[in-house]
Backbone as JSON Lines, residues from 0, in Angstrom:
{"i":0,"aa":"M","n":[0.84,-1.19,0.0],"ca":[0.0,0.0,0.0],"c":[0.88,1.25,0.0]}
{"i":1,"aa":"N","n":[0.6,2.16,-0.91],"ca":[1.35,3.41,-0.98],"c":[0.78,4.38,0.04]}
{"i":2,"aa":"T","n":[1.6,4.84,0.94],"ca":[1.16,5.77,1.98],"c":[1.22,7.22,1.52]}
{"i":3,"aa":"G","n":[1.65,7.45,0.3],"ca":[1.71,8.81,-0.23],"c":[2.89,9.6,0.3]}
{"i":4,"aa":"S","n":[3.95,8.95,0.64],"ca":[5.1,9.68,1.16],"c":[5.67,10.59,0.08]}
{"i":5,"aa":"A","n":[6.28,11.67,0.52],"ca":[6.81,12.67,-0.4],"c":[7.83,12.07,-1.37]}
{"i":6,"aa":"S","n":[8.53,11.02,-0.95],"ca":[9.58,10.46,-1.79],"c":[9.01,9.72,-3.0]}
{"i":7,"aa":"T","n":[7.74,9.32,-2.96],"ca":[7.16,8.58,-4.07],"c":[6.18,9.4,-4.91]}
{"i":8,"aa":"N","n":[5.74,10.54,-4.42],"ca":[4.79,11.34,-5.16],"c":[5.49,12.16,-6.23]}
{"i":9,"aa":"P","n":[4.95,12.18,-7.46],"ca":[5.53,13.07,-8.47],"c":[5.29,14.53,-8.08]}
{"i":10,"aa":"V","n":[6.21,15.38,-8.47],"ca":[6.13,16.8,-8.12],"c":[6.13,17.62,-9.4]}
{"i":11,"aa":"P","n":[5.15,18.55,-9.55],"ca":[5.15,19.39,-10.75],"c":[6.29,20.4,-10.7]}
{"i":12,"aa":"L","n":[6.64,20.93,-11.84],"ca":[7.7,21.93,-11.92],"c":[7.2,23.32,-11.52]}
{"i":13,"aa":"G","n":[5.91,23.51,-11.52],"ca":[5.33,24.82,-11.22],"c":[4.1,25.02,-12.08]}
{"i":14,"aa":"I","n":[3.64,26.26,-12.17],"ca":[2.44,26.57,-12.97],"c":[2.86,26.8,-14.42]}
{"i":15,"aa":"H","n":[2.26,26.05,-15.33],"ca":[2.57,26.23,-16.76],"c":[1.89,27.5,-17.29]}
{"i":16,"aa":"H","n":[0.57,27.63,-17.03],"ca":[-0.15,28.84,-17.4],"c":[-1.49,28.87,-16.68]}
{"i":17,"aa":"L","n":[-2.1,30.04,-16.65],"ca":[-3.43,30.22,-16.1],"c":[-4.39,30.42,-17.27]}
{"i":18,"aa":"K","n":[-5.62,29.97,-17.11],"ca":[-6.61,30.09,-18.18],"c":[-7.88,30.74,-17.65]}
{"i":19,"aa":"L","n":[-8.31,31.8,-18.31],"ca":[-9.52,32.5,-17.92],"c":[-10.55,32.42,-19.03]}
{"i":20,"aa":"P","n":[-11.81,32.16,-18.69],"ca":[-12.86,32.19,-19.7],"c":[-13.27,33.64,-19.99]}
{"i":21,"aa":"V","n":[-13.52,33.93,-21.25],"ca":[-13.94,35.28,-21.65],"c":[-15.07,35.17,-22.68]}
{"i":22,"aa":"T","n":[-15.82,36.26,-22.83],"ca":[-16.89,36.29,-23.83],"c":[-16.41,36.91,-25.14]}
{"i":23,"aa":"D","n":[-15.32,37.69,-25.09],"ca":[-14.81,38.38,-26.27],"c":[-13.28,38.42,-26.17]}
{"i":24,"aa":"L","n":[-12.61,37.63,-26.97],"ca":[-11.15,37.52,-26.89],"c":[-10.44,38.84,-27.11]}
{"i":25,"aa":"E","n":[-10.78,39.54,-28.17],"ca":[-10.07,40.78,-28.51],"c":[-10.29,41.84,-27.44]}
{"i":26,"aa":"R","n":[-11.52,41.99,-26.95],"ca":[-11.81,42.98,-25.91],"c":[-11.01,42.68,-24.64]}
{"i":27,"aa":"S","n":[-11.0,41.41,-24.23],"ca":[-10.28,41.04,-23.02],"c":[-8.77,41.2,-23.19]}
{"i":28,"aa":"A","n":[-8.25,40.85,-24.37],"ca":[-6.81,41.0,-24.62],"c":[-6.43,42.48,-24.53]}
{"i":29,"aa":"R","n":[-7.25,43.36,-25.09],"ca":[-6.98,44.81,-25.0],"c":[-7.02,45.27,-23.53]}
{"i":30,"aa":"W","n":[-8.01,44.79,-22.77],"ca":[-8.16,45.19,-21.37],"c":[-6.95,44.75,-20.55]}
{"i":31,"aa":"Y","n":[-6.55,43.5,-20.66],"ca":[-5.39,43.01,-19.9],"c":[-4.1,43.7,-20.36]}
{"i":32,"aa":"G","n":[-4.05,44.09,-21.62],"ca":[-2.91,44.86,-22.1],"c":[-2.85,46.23,-21.45]}
{"i":33,"aa":"R","n":[-3.99,46.92,-21.4],"ca":[-4.05,48.26,-20.81],"c":[-3.81,48.22,-19.3]}
{"i":34,"aa":"V","n":[-4.47,47.29,-18.62],"ca":[-4.44,47.27,-17.16],"c":[-3.16,46.66,-16.61]}
{"i":35,"aa":"L","n":[-2.73,45.53,-17.17],"ca":[-1.56,44.82,-16.63],"c":[-0.31,44.91,-17.5]}
{"i":36,"aa":"G","n":[-0.42,45.57,-18.64],"ca":[0.74,45.64,-19.54],"c":[1.0,44.32,-20.26]}
{"i":37,"aa":"A","n":[-0.04,43.49,-20.36],"ca":[0.1,42.18,-21.01],"c":[0.38,42.35,-22.5]}
{"i":38,"aa":"H","n":[1.22,41.45,-23.0],"ca":[1.6,41.44,-24.42],"c":[1.1,40.14,-25.04]}
{"i":39,"aa":"R","n":[0.36,40.25,-26.13],"ca":[-0.17,39.08,-26.81],"c":[0.93,38.37,-27.59]}
{"i":40,"aa":"L","n":[1.0,37.06,-27.39],"ca":[1.96,36.23,-28.12],"c":[1.21,35.6,-29.29]}
{"i":41,"aa":"T","n":[1.12,36.35,-30.38],"ca":[0.28,35.93,-31.51],"c":[0.72,34.59,-32.11]}
{"i":42,"aa":"E","n":[2.01,34.26,-31.96],"ca":[2.48,32.98,-32.49],"c":[1.88,31.8,-31.73]}
{"i":43,"aa":"L","n":[1.29,32.06,-30.56],"ca":[0.66,31.01,-29.76],"c":[-0.87,31.06,-29.79]}
{"i":44,"aa":"D","n":[-1.42,31.89,-30.7],"ca":[-2.88,31.92,-30.84],"c":[-3.4,30.5,-31.05]}
{"i":45,"aa":"H","n":[-4.51,30.19,-30.41],"ca":[-5.14,28.87,-30.54],"c":[-6.26,28.97,-31.58]}
{"i":46,"aa":"R","n":[-6.1,28.19,-32.66],"ca":[-7.09,28.21,-33.74],"c":[-7.55,26.8,-34.06]}
{"i":47,"aa":"R","n":[-8.83,26.69,-34.4],"ca":[-9.37,25.41,-34.87],"c":[-8.87,25.18,-36.3]}
{"i":48,"aa":"P","n":[-9.01,23.95,-36.8],"ca":[-8.57,23.68,-38.19],"c":[-9.17,24.63,-39.23]}
{"i":49,"aa":"D","n":[-10.38,25.17,-38.95],"ca":[-10.98,26.1,-39.92],"c":[-10.46,27.53,-39.75]}
{"i":50,"aa":"G","n":[-9.51,27.75,-38.82],"ca":[-8.92,29.06,-38.61],"c":[-9.59,29.89,-37.53]}
{"i":51,"aa":"T","n":[-10.69,29.41,-36.97],"ca":[-11.4,30.15,-35.94],"c":[-10.55,30.28,-34.68]}
{"i":52,"aa":"L","n":[-10.39,31.51,-34.21],"ca":[-9.61,31.78,-33.01],"c":[-10.43,31.42,-31.77]}
{"i":53,"aa":"F","n":[-9.85,30.62,-30.85],"ca":[-10.56,30.27,-29.62],"c":[-9.74,30.52,-28.36]}
{"i":54,"aa":"G","n":[-8.48,30.91,-28.52],"ca":[-7.65,31.2,-27.36],"c":[-6.51,32.13,-27.69]}
{"i":55,"aa":"I","n":[-6.19,33.0,-26.75],"ca":[-5.09,33.96,-26.89],"c":[-4.17,33.79,-25.69]}
{"i":56,"aa":"I","n":[-2.87,33.8,-25.93],"ca":[-1.89,33.68,-24.86],"c":[-1.26,35.05,-24.63]}
{"i":57,"aa":"L","n":[-1.2,35.44,-23.35],"ca":[-0.63,36.73,-22.97],"c":[0.58,36.53,-22.07]}
{"i":58,"aa":"D","n":[1.58,37.37,-22.28],"ca":[2.72,37.45,-21.37],"c":[2.44,38.66,-20.48]}
{"i":59,"aa":"V","n":[2.29,38.42,-19.18],"ca":[1.93,39.47,-18.23],"c":[3.13,39.77,-17.33]}
{"i":60,"aa":"P","n":[3.67,40.99,-17.39],"ca":[4.81,41.33,-16.54],"c":[4.5,41.06,-15.07]}
{"i":61,"aa":"G","n":[5.42,40.36,-14.39],"ca":[5.28,40.09,-12.98],"c":[4.42,38.91,-12.61]}
{"i":62,"aa":"L","n":[3.7,38.32,-13.57],"ca":[2.8,37.21,-13.25],"c":[3.57,35.92,-12.96]}
{"i":63,"aa":"G","n":[4.69,35.73,-13.65],"ca":[5.48,34.53,-13.42],"c":[5.07,33.35,-14.28]}
{"i":64,"aa":"T","n":[4.01,33.51,-15.04],"ca":[3.57,32.49,-15.98],"c":[2.72,33.17,-17.04]}
{"i":65,"aa":"R","n":[2.33,32.43,-18.04],"ca":[1.5,33.02,-19.1],"c":[0.03,32.94,-18.72]}
{"i":66,"aa":"L","n":[-0.75,33.81,-19.35],"ca":[-2.18,33.87,-19.12],"c":[-2.89,33.56,-20.43]}
{"i":67,"aa":"E","n":[-3.73,32.54,-20.4],"ca":[-4.53,32.2,-21.59],"c":[-5.93,32.75,-21.41]}
{"i":68,"aa":"L","n":[-6.4,33.46,-22.43],"ca":[-7.79,33.87,-22.49],"c":[-8.49,32.88,-23.41]}
{"i":69,"aa":"R","n":[-9.47,32.17,-22.89],"ca":[-10.16,31.13,-23.66],"c":[-11.59,31.58,-23.93]}
{"i":70,"aa":"L","n":[-12.0,31.55,-25.19],"ca":[-13.36,31.93,-25.56],"c":[-14.32,30.88,-25.0]}
{"i":71,"aa":"D","n":[-15.06,31.27,-23.96],"ca":[-16.01,30.39,-23.29],"c":[-17.06,31.27,-22.62]}
{"i":72,"aa":"P","n":[-17.96,31.83,-23.44],"ca":[-18.93,32.79,-22.9],"c":[-19.8,32.25,-21.76]}
{"i":73,"aa":"A","n":[-20.22,31.0,-21.83],"ca":[-21.09,30.45,-20.79],"c":[-20.37,30.42,-19.44]}
{"i":74,"aa":"T","n":[-19.13,29.97,-19.43],"ca":[-18.37,29.9,-18.18],"c":[-18.04,31.3,-17.68]}
{"i":75,"aa":"A","n":[-17.63,32.2,-18.57],"ca":[-17.31,33.57,-18.17],"c":[-18.52,34.23,-17.52]}
{"i":76,"aa":"T","n":[-19.69,34.04,-18.11],"ca":[-20.91,34.62,-17.57],"c":[-21.26,34.02,-16.21]}
{"i":77,"aa":"A","n":[-21.1,32.7,-16.09],"ca":[-21.41,32.02,-14.83],"c":[-20.46,32.45,-13.71]}
{"i":78,"aa":"L","n":[-19.22,32.82,-14.04],"ca":[-18.23,33.19,-13.03],"c":[-18.19,34.68,-12.73]}
{"i":79,"aa":"A","n":[-19.03,35.48,-13.39],"ca":[-19.03,36.92,-13.15],"c":[-19.16,37.19,-11.66]}
{"i":80,"aa":"G","n":[-18.28,38.04,-11.14],"ca":[-18.28,38.37,-9.72],"c":[-17.33,37.51,-8.9]}
{"i":81,"aa":"Y","n":[-16.78,36.45,-9.51],"ca":[-15.86,35.58,-8.78],"c":[-14.45,36.18,-8.81]}
{"i":82,"aa":"D","n":[-13.76,36.14,-7.68],"ca":[-12.39,36.67,-7.62],"c":[-11.4,35.55,-7.91]}
{"i":83,"aa":"F","n":[-11.04,35.45,-9.16],"ca":[-10.29,34.32,-9.71],"c":[-8.79,34.4,-9.52]}
{"i":84,"aa":"L","n":[-8.25,35.6,-9.36],"ca":[-6.81,35.75,-9.34],"c":[-6.44,36.91,-8.42]}
{"i":85,"aa":"T","n":[-5.53,36.65,-7.49],"ca":[-5.05,37.69,-6.59],"c":[-3.55,37.86,-6.8]}
{"i":86,"aa":"L","n":[-3.16,39.06,-7.18],"ca":[-1.76,39.38,-7.42],"c":[-1.21,40.15,-6.22]}
{"i":87,"aa":"A","n":[0.05,39.91,-5.9],"ca":[0.69,40.56,-4.78],"c":[1.25,41.92,-5.19]}
{"i":88,"aa":"V","n":[1.06,42.91,-4.31],"ca":[1.72,44.21,-4.42],"c":[2.38,44.48,-3.07]}
{"i":89,"aa":"T","n":[3.35,45.36,-3.06],"ca":[4.15,45.56,-1.86],"c":[3.36,46.07,-0.66]}
{"i":90,"aa":"D","n":[2.74,47.25,-0.8],"ca":[2.14,47.91,0.35],"c":[1.04,48.86,-0.11]}
{"i":91,"aa":"R","n":[0.51,49.62,0.83],"ca":[-0.58,50.54,0.53],"c":[-0.15,51.59,-0.51]}
{"i":92,"aa":"A","n":[1.09,52.06,-0.43],"ca":[1.57,53.03,-1.42],"c":[1.54,52.42,-2.83]}
{"i":93,"aa":"A","n":[1.93,51.16,-2.95],"ca":[1.88,50.48,-4.25],"c":[0.43,50.34,-4.72]}
{"i":94,"aa":"L","n":[-0.47,50.05,-3.78],"ca":[-1.89,49.94,-4.12],"c":[-2.42,51.29,-4.61]}
{"i":95,"aa":"D","n":[-2.01,52.36,-3.94],"ca":[-2.42,53.7,-4.36],"c":[-1.89,54.04,-5.75]}
{"i":96,"aa":"H","n":[-0.69,53.56,-6.07],"ca":[-0.13,53.77,-7.41],"c":[-1.01,53.06,-8.46]}
{"i":97,"aa":"W","n":[-1.47,51.84,-8.13],"ca":[-2.39,51.12,-9.02],"c":[-3.7,51.89,-9.19]}
{"i":98,"aa":"I","n":[-4.2,52.45,-8.11],"ca":[-5.45,53.22,-8.19],"c":[-5.28,54.39,-9.15]}
{"i":99,"aa":"T","n":[-4.16,55.09,-9.06],"ca":[-3.88,56.2,-9.98],"c":[-3.83,55.7,-11.42]}
{"i":100,"aa":"H","n":[-3.14,54.57,-11.64],"ca":[-3.04,53.96,-12.96],"c":[-4.43,53.62,-13.51]}
{"i":101,"aa":"L","n":[-5.24,52.97,-12.7],"ca":[-6.59,52.57,-13.14],"c":[-7.47,53.78,-13.39]}
{"i":102,"aa":"D","n":[-7.38,54.8,-12.53],"ca":[-8.18,56.01,-12.73],"c":[-7.77,56.73,-14.01]}
{"i":103,"aa":"T","n":[-6.47,56.74,-14.32],"ca":[-5.99,57.35,-15.56],"c":[-6.58,56.64,-16.77]}
{"i":104,"aa":"L","n":[-6.74,55.31,-16.67],"ca":[-7.3,54.52,-17.76],"c":[-8.83,54.5,-17.74]}
{"i":105,"aa":"D","n":[-9.42,55.1,-16.72],"ca":[-10.87,55.07,-16.52],"c":[-11.4,53.64,-16.38]}
{"i":106,"aa":"V","n":[-10.63,52.82,-15.64],"ca":[-10.99,51.43,-15.38],"c":[-11.65,51.36,-13.99]}
{"i":107,"aa":"P","n":[-12.88,50.88,-13.92],"ca":[-13.56,50.78,-12.62],"c":[-12.83,49.83,-11.66]}
{"i":108,"aa":"H","n":[-12.88,50.16,-10.37],"ca":[-12.25,49.33,-9.34],"c":[-12.9,49.64,-8.0]}
{"i":109,"aa":"S","n":[-12.61,48.8,-7.03],"ca":[-13.1,49.03,-5.67],"c":[-12.3,50.14,-5.02]}
{"i":110,"aa":"P","n":[-12.79,50.63,-3.89],"ca":[-11.9,51.45,-3.06],"c":[-10.93,50.49,-2.36]}
{"i":111,"aa":"P","n":[-9.88,51.0,-1.73],"ca":[-9.02,50.11,-0.93],"c":[-9.87,49.48,0.18]}
{"i":112,"aa":"V","n":[-9.75,48.16,0.31],"ca":[-10.55,47.42,1.29],"c":[-9.61,46.88,2.37]}
{"i":113,"aa":"V","n":[-10.06,46.97,3.62],"ca":[-9.3,46.36,4.71],"c":[-9.67,44.88,4.72]}
{"i":114,"aa":"A","n":[-8.77,44.04,4.21],"ca":[-9.01,42.6,4.16],"c":[-8.44,41.96,5.43]}
{"i":115,"aa":"L","n":[-8.38,40.64,5.46],"ca":[-7.98,39.94,6.68],"c":[-6.6,40.32,7.17]}
{"i":116,"aa":"V","n":[-5.63,40.46,6.25],"ca":[-4.26,40.76,6.66],"c":[-3.75,42.06,6.05]}
{"i":117,"aa":"G","n":[-4.05,42.27,4.77],"ca":[-3.53,43.43,4.07],"c":[-4.64,44.24,3.42]}
{"i":118,"aa":"W","n":[-4.2,45.23,2.67],"ca":[-5.12,46.04,1.87],"c":[-5.43,45.3,0.58]}
{"i":119,"aa":"L","n":[-6.64,45.48,0.07],"ca":[-7.11,44.78,-1.12],"c":[-7.74,45.77,-2.08]}
{"i":120,"aa":"L","n":[-7.45,45.58,-3.36],"ca":[-8.09,46.36,-4.42],"c":[-8.68,45.35,-5.4]}
{"i":121,"aa":"V","n":[-9.93,45.56,-5.8],"ca":[-10.62,44.64,-6.7],"c":[-10.91,45.35,-8.01]}
{"i":122,"aa":"I","n":[-10.58,44.67,-9.12],"ca":[-10.73,45.25,-10.46],"c":[-11.52,44.26,-11.31]}
{"i":123,"aa":"P","n":[-12.79,44.53,-11.58],"ca":[-13.55,43.64,-12.45],"c":[-13.05,43.74,-13.89]}
{"i":124,"aa":"D","n":[-12.84,42.58,-14.52],"ca":[-12.44,42.6,-15.93],"c":[-13.69,42.82,-16.79]}
{"i":125,"aa":"P","n":[-13.57,42.86,-18.11],"ca":[-14.74,43.15,-18.95],"c":[-15.91,42.18,-18.78]}
{"i":126,"aa":"D","n":[-15.63,40.96,-18.3],"ca":[-16.7,39.98,-18.09],"c":[-17.16,39.94,-16.64]}
{"i":127,"aa":"G","n":[-16.61,40.81,-15.79],"ca":[-17.02,40.83,-14.4],"c":[-16.24,39.89,-13.5]}
{"i":128,"aa":"L","n":[-15.26,39.16,-14.05],"ca":[-14.37,38.37,-13.19],"c":[-13.51,39.36,-12.43]}
{"i":129,"aa":"R","n":[-13.25,39.06,-11.16],"ca":[-12.56,40.02,-10.31],"c":[-11.07,39.7,-10.13]}
{"i":130,"aa":"L","n":[-10.26,40.56,-10.71],"ca":[-8.82,40.53,-10.49],"c":[-8.57,41.3,-9.2]}
{"i":131,"aa":"R","n":[-7.74,40.75,-8.32],"ca":[-7.5,41.4,-7.04],"c":[-6.01,41.69,-6.86]}
{"i":132,"aa":"L","n":[-5.73,42.82,-6.21],"ca":[-4.38,43.18,-5.82],"c":[-4.38,43.2,-4.29]}
{"i":133,"aa":"Y","n":[-3.42,42.49,-3.69],"ca":[-3.39,42.34,-2.23],"c":[-1.99,42.69,-1.75]}
{"i":134,"aa":"T","n":[-1.91,43.51,-0.71],"ca":[-0.6,43.92,-0.21],"c":[0.05,42.79,0.6]}
{"i":135,"aa":"V","n":[1.35,42.59,0.37],"ca":[2.09,41.61,1.16],"c":[2.5,42.2,2.51]}
{"i":136,"aa":"T","n":[2.53,43.52,2.61],"ca":[2.77,44.19,3.88],"c":[1.43,44.29,4.61]}
{"i":137,"aa":"P","n":[1.32,43.75,5.81],"ca":[0.06,43.81,6.55],"c":[-0.36,45.26,6.82]}
{"i":138,"aa":"H","n":[-1.67,45.47,6.9],"ca":[-2.16,46.81,7.2],"c":[-1.99,47.17,8.67]}
{"i":139,"aa":"G","n":[-1.82,46.18,9.54],"ca":[-1.57,46.44,10.95],"c":[-2.8,46.83,11.75]}
{"i":140,"aa":"L","n":[-3.97,46.72,11.15],"ca":[-5.21,47.07,11.84],"c":[-5.76,45.85,12.55]}
{"i":141,"aa":"D","n":[-6.48,46.07,13.65],"ca":[-7.05,44.92,14.36],"c":[-8.3,44.42,13.63]}
{"i":142,"aa":"G","n":[-8.78,43.27,14.07],"ca":[-9.89,42.59,13.41],"c":[-11.16,43.41,13.31]}
{"i":143,"aa":"A","n":[-11.34,44.39,14.19],"ca":[-12.55,45.22,14.15],"c":[-12.61,46.08,12.88]}
{"i":144,"aa":"H","n":[-11.47,46.29,12.21],"ca":[-11.43,47.12,11.0],"c":[-11.68,46.33,9.72]}
{"i":145,"aa":"I","n":[-11.65,45.01,9.78],"ca":[-11.84,44.2,8.57],"c":[-13.23,44.44,8.0]}
{"i":146,"aa":"E","n":[-13.29,44.7,6.71],"ca":[-14.54,45.07,6.05],"c":[-15.29,43.83,5.54]}
{"i":147,"aa":"Y","n":[-15.72,42.98,6.49],"ca":[-16.43,41.75,6.14],"c":[-17.66,42.02,5.29]}
{"i":148,"aa":"D","n":[-18.31,43.15,5.5],"ca":[-19.55,43.46,4.78],"c":[-19.33,44.14,3.44]}
{"i":149,"aa":"S","n":[-18.08,44.38,3.09],"ca":[-17.81,45.02,1.8],"c":[-18.26,44.12,0.67]}
{"i":150,"aa":"P","n":[-18.95,44.67,-0.33],"ca":[-19.34,43.86,-1.49],"c":[-18.11,43.39,-2.29]}
{"i":151,"aa":"W","n":[-16.95,43.95,-2.0],"ca":[-15.73,43.6,-2.71],"c":[-14.95,42.48,-2.03]}
{"i":152,"aa":"L","n":[-15.28,42.16,-0.78],"ca":[-14.57,41.14,-0.03],"c":[-15.4,39.88,0.01]}
{"i":153,"aa":"S","n":[-15.0,38.87,-0.76],"ca":[-15.76,37.62,-0.83],"c":[-15.52,36.81,0.44]}
{"i":154,"aa":"T","n":[-16.61,36.47,1.12],"ca":[-16.49,35.63,2.31],"c":[-17.21,34.29,2.12]}
{"i":155,"aa":"G","n":[-17.68,34.04,0.9],"ca":[-18.35,32.78,0.63],"c":[-19.8,32.83,1.06]}
{"i":156,"aa":"P","n":[-20.55,31.78,0.72],"ca":[-21.97,31.75,1.1],"c":[-22.15,31.64,2.61]}
{"i":157,"aa":"A","n":[-23.24,32.19,3.09],"ca":[-23.55,32.09,4.51],"c":[-23.82,30.63,4.86]}
{"i":158,"aa":"P","n":[-23.44,30.21,6.07],"ca":[-23.71,28.82,6.46],"c":[-25.21,28.54,6.52]}
{"i":159,"aa":"V","n":[-25.58,27.33,6.16],"ca":[-26.99,26.93,6.2],"c":[-27.4,26.82,7.66]}
{"i":160,"aa":"G","n":[-28.58,27.36,8.0],"ca":[-29.07,27.24,9.36],"c":[-28.55,28.32,10.29]}
{"i":161,"aa":"G","n":[-28.05,29.43,9.75],"ca":[-27.6,30.52,10.6],"c":[-26.12,30.54,10.82]}
{"i":162,"aa":"H","n":[-25.69,31.37,11.76],"ca":[-24.25,31.53,12.05],"c":[-23.73,30.39,12.88]}
{"i":163,"aa":"H","n":[-22.48,30.06,12.7],"ca":[-21.81,29.02,13.48],"c":[-20.74,29.6,14.34]}
């Protein structure tokens, strides 16, 4: 019987790429380019044998892996409002720099939110999926300041049968 010891389990090399469902490939590629400085790797475009484009690969500075935008309108619509990806930023000053960047681009975003440990900024993409920026430097505030009721801070569904 294999007990699952670390010496026998295969280990992945890391993340190959992330894949996000979108309703419009070109619109999302432009948005991620403007907001994150993503560069489209056109040589890696995913096309069906008839030439129809169904996926775009982006190189995103600082992400550490590639980002695939996959044409999947049903899934993108079903996931609207879900916070799919949280990127690290240094501190509140870095978050404020992002706010200035987003405001310059006229890209909607949350206000800075007091999350469990750090400051959080939420940026809905064109399909409503929520990209989040979270500070690695703690905000230093006690638990009474955490914005549990913020519409931007996902705490999951309420427990069935009341509070636990």
